[in-house]
Amino acid sequence: KEIFLKDYKKPDYLFDTVDLEFQLGDEKTMVTSKIAVSPGNEAGTSSPLALHGCDLKLLSIKINGTELKSDKYTVDPRHLTILTPPAGVFNMEIVTEIYPQLNTSLEGLYRSTGNFCTQCEAEGFRKITYFQDRPDVMAKYTCRIEGDKTLYPVLLSNGNLIEQGDLEGGKHYALWEDPFKKPCYLFALVAGQLECREDSFVTCSGRKVTLRIWTPAQDLPKTSHAMYSLKEAMKWDEEVFGLEYDLDLFNIVVVPDFNMGAMENKSLNVFQSRLVLASPEAATDGDYAAILGVIGHEYFHNWTGNRVTCRDWFQLTLKEGLTVFRDQEFSSDLGCRTVKRIADVSKLRSYQFPQDAGPMAHPIRPLSYIKMDNFYTGQLLFLGAEVVRMYKTMFGASGFRKGMDLYFQRHDGQAVTCEDFYAAMCDANNAHLPNFLQWYSQAGTPTVKVTSSYDEGSQAFSLKLSQEVPPTPGQPMKEPMFIPVAVGLVDSTGKDMPLTSIYSDGRVQTLSNDGHPIFTTVLQFKKNEEEFIFNNVPERPVPSLLRGYSAPIRLDSDLTESDLYFLLANDSDEFNRWEAGQILARKLMFSLVADFQQQKTLALNTKFVDGLRAILRSTSLDKEFIAKAITLPGQGEIMDMMSIADPDAVHAVRTFIKKELAFQLKDDLLAAVTSNRSSEAYAFNHDSVARRALKNTCLAYLASLNEPDVTELALNEYKCATNMTEQFAALAALSQNPGQVREDALLDFYNKWQQDYLVVSKWFALQATSDIPGNVANVQKLLAHPAFDMRNPNKVYSLIGGFCGSPVSFHAKDGSGYKFLGEVVLQLDKINPQVASRMVSAFSRWRRYDETRQALAKAQLEMIISANGLSENVYEIALKSLAA
Ligand code: ARG
Ligand code: ZN
């Protein structure tokens, strides 16, 4: 059933308190829910009270203490409806039975390696008990958990532990109380054999908070980085946003089986193992960075999500976009801002832009959904974060903070909308941002065209901007958007010109910051076309446009190649230096793709090689920046620019350029590898991370040559590595080329690490994403590997998701990749619809390919959609993919 934003209605009934009781058992779990209900509107109500419920066995229902007769309610597979509830306030008690041990969907209450745990967002609470499962129903909860003391020594829920004790028959119980009102999606329960690392944090107002990270005993040593990350996050939120933790206890629990990354349940965050557990030997710099970011993310939700939550699920970006933005800022402040920005923008280009140009395009506030879980997309999260970032770009750090303060002042304890956030931001800054709200309602990536001209006589430099938002499913016509374009003008010596005044909208605006010259200004571009004229510009400048990537758009400027090389070498905005290199690389790849398709010989232009050589040789640039700057745009990014995506051509061209660069820059690359070795103990700090990033990037280039000396070098790096970052990078470098060396290295690595399932997942992913010919067969074989398990999402994402991430393999012209995925999706759907639906999304852009591929992919989608007993999750994605 499709649900629409426009149909939103306030709830007729409110729940004030919810007292839950769980009797955990191996065969069945009994859930008793006592709810204090009150009318949702002043007039009172006599309408039926409809409760959501799914896979529940109803044992009894009482209203004000009396059992409800069966003619007073109806039950269907999705609801329990009380036909004529009493007027005014009343109590309701519902007892249900559930079977967590059979729950492989990993939503609601389920078991993971013997322990009980929950995942309620978005709509999983209805798998625990009958409830108004919607975020605008906020209540105070208590939770009493009862279970076997030996099997489940640890019993956790939200809030404070207020009572615990032993019971007859080897059982015990714990009673938790959460003093804050919350929607049911933030409810959590964990029970099992866990141990904790304990630490504490004293907040700015002097509250001592106990911090506990719970894992199986053997993993405890791997939780120190997560604990460090948590304390840094708590400190950062106080310093940057004045936001303090509000309880005396904060728990994090690690579970191996989890659909998403993690979950921000009030004071009881649940994480999949990969995002908590780390040791230098077994986790990479990338893992360490992901842990820092996600621990921060879930912690930051305590204010942006929990204290202020969403009115309905259409507003999801209100909490996710904002919280992703906050975690991005946190990681930037603790690491390197430019490098973090580059990584985030690359992700946006590789995943969100393509999706927004396909049948699953949707605005960050979707208009309808069948399964909300399908809308935890990059659009809502990462594009949402870009939208939040634009407020900061417009209002500055202090204006943004004012907006946040007002938002909490107005809405603490409420379930609100994206307009409420917009209003707080604008009101706090006495501003109005025309057309800005379009970012919430229009799908599709705007393209901004820029043409520049310089008039020597009047010393005026003009930028003419035009914008176009492409049509997307259901939205043929678009309104112009508010686009902040950060601009600097670079003079012929490579320095930023001071900007004095600008003319637009018939008005002249003086640019200065209390008498200090300014070098970057933000143009407020909000119409289809607009001209901005800079005055007092003494020579023709090279404009540095969209500095720091100030808006999530495609920029199409009239900068020439030599302008771009100039910016690559000189721009004071490091992001735009990288960007100039990327634009050059995209142009190059694009033209080589055309050559390849016309069967011309490929040749690399020497200016490009020289540009990269200069970057590689720089001693002043940050090493991680260099690593990013010499990395070519991904295959997805290039295919996204083609009218008919050609994975073979793009792959051939990218491989060609890589090898050619490795060949021509071999000495510099070798020098970078050698000079960036270190015998110091592993540390996760920017300098060490940057050094390893540069070394590993160079090693990958070199190994692509597949020559004996570089193979020897990579083998040596592999053997001598003392941390996973370098070991895995060397393994990846070696496994680029098919052959015995590859096979031996992969086997050796598996033998070393087979006891560590997180490392084994990496090993699956490495092979799955490989571009070597005929990889479908390898992946098929790995499906049957004893270490693979279809029920563990992390392994599925590594192996199946990884495979779909290699365009040449997944889009193999014979359709073998499609056929493989089609079969796997149907298998997966029976186990875990959320995971299956994430996998089926790989098909969604099938129309972007040639006719042969289209027919093959379409056949798989049709096969899937006609399967019996298909989940709504997979159905929605398949349906939308076929429709557009
Ligand atoms: N709110 C979670 C986070 O920020 C996302 C998890 C939602 N889970 C789901 N199955 N839809 O990390
Ligand atoms: Zn989140």
PDB file of C-alpha atoms in Angstrom, residues 12 103 132 140 172 291 306 316 338 365 367 397 475 494 500 525 532 552 607 655 726 730 736 743 760 802:
ATOM      1  CA  ASP A  12      -6.706  10.800  16.858  1.00  0.00           C
ATOM      2  CA  ASN A 103      12.867 -13.551  12.726  1.00  0.00           C
ATOM      3  CA  GLN A 132       0.422   3.358  16.671  1.00  0.00           C
ATOM      4  CA  LYS A 140       7.412   7.976  28.181  1.00  0.00           C
ATOM      5  CA  HIS A 172      16.198 -12.536  36.582  1.00  0.00           C
ATOM      6  CA  ILE A 291      33.804   4.150  13.182  1.00  0.00           C
ATOM      7  CA  ASN A 306      15.636  12.021  19.453  1.00  0.00           C
ATOM      8  CA  LEU A 316      13.312  11.683   7.514  1.00  0.00           C
ATOM      9  CA  THR A 338      39.380  19.261   2.340  1.00  0.00           C
ATOM     10  CA  ARG A 365      11.414  14.656   1.123  1.00  0.00           C
ATOM     11  CA  LEU A 367       6.062  12.314  -1.882  1.00  0.00           C
ATOM     12  CA  ALA A 397      29.081  29.205  11.253  1.00  0.00           C
ATOM     13  CA  GLN A 475       7.917  15.859 -11.978  1.00  0.00           C
ATOM     14  CA  GLY A 494      47.805  32.595  -9.009  1.00  0.00           C
ATOM     15  CA  THR A 500      35.290  44.882  -3.761  1.00  0.00           C
ATOM     16  CA  PHE A 525      21.599  32.393  -7.615  1.00  0.00           C
ATOM     17  CA  PHE A 532      26.664  38.852 -11.602  1.00  0.00           C
ATOM     18  CA  PRO A 552      25.055  19.908  -4.880  1.00  0.00           C
ATOM     19  CA  LYS A 607      49.783  17.880 -20.200  1.00  0.00           C
ATOM     20  CA  THR A 655      42.460   0.844 -16.983  1.00  0.00           C
ATOM     21  CA  GLU A 726      48.908  -1.584   4.351  1.00  0.00           C
ATOM     22  CA  ALA A 730      49.011  -4.596  -0.940  1.00  0.00           C
ATOM     23  CA  GLN A 736      44.291  -6.529  -9.799  1.00  0.00           C
ATOM     24  CA  GLU A 743      45.435 -16.689  -6.193  1.00  0.00           C
ATOM     25  CA  VAL A 760      36.784 -12.333   5.934  1.00  0.00           C
ATOM     26  CA  GLY A 802      30.452  -5.682  -4.013  1.00  0.00           C
TER      27      GLY A 802
END
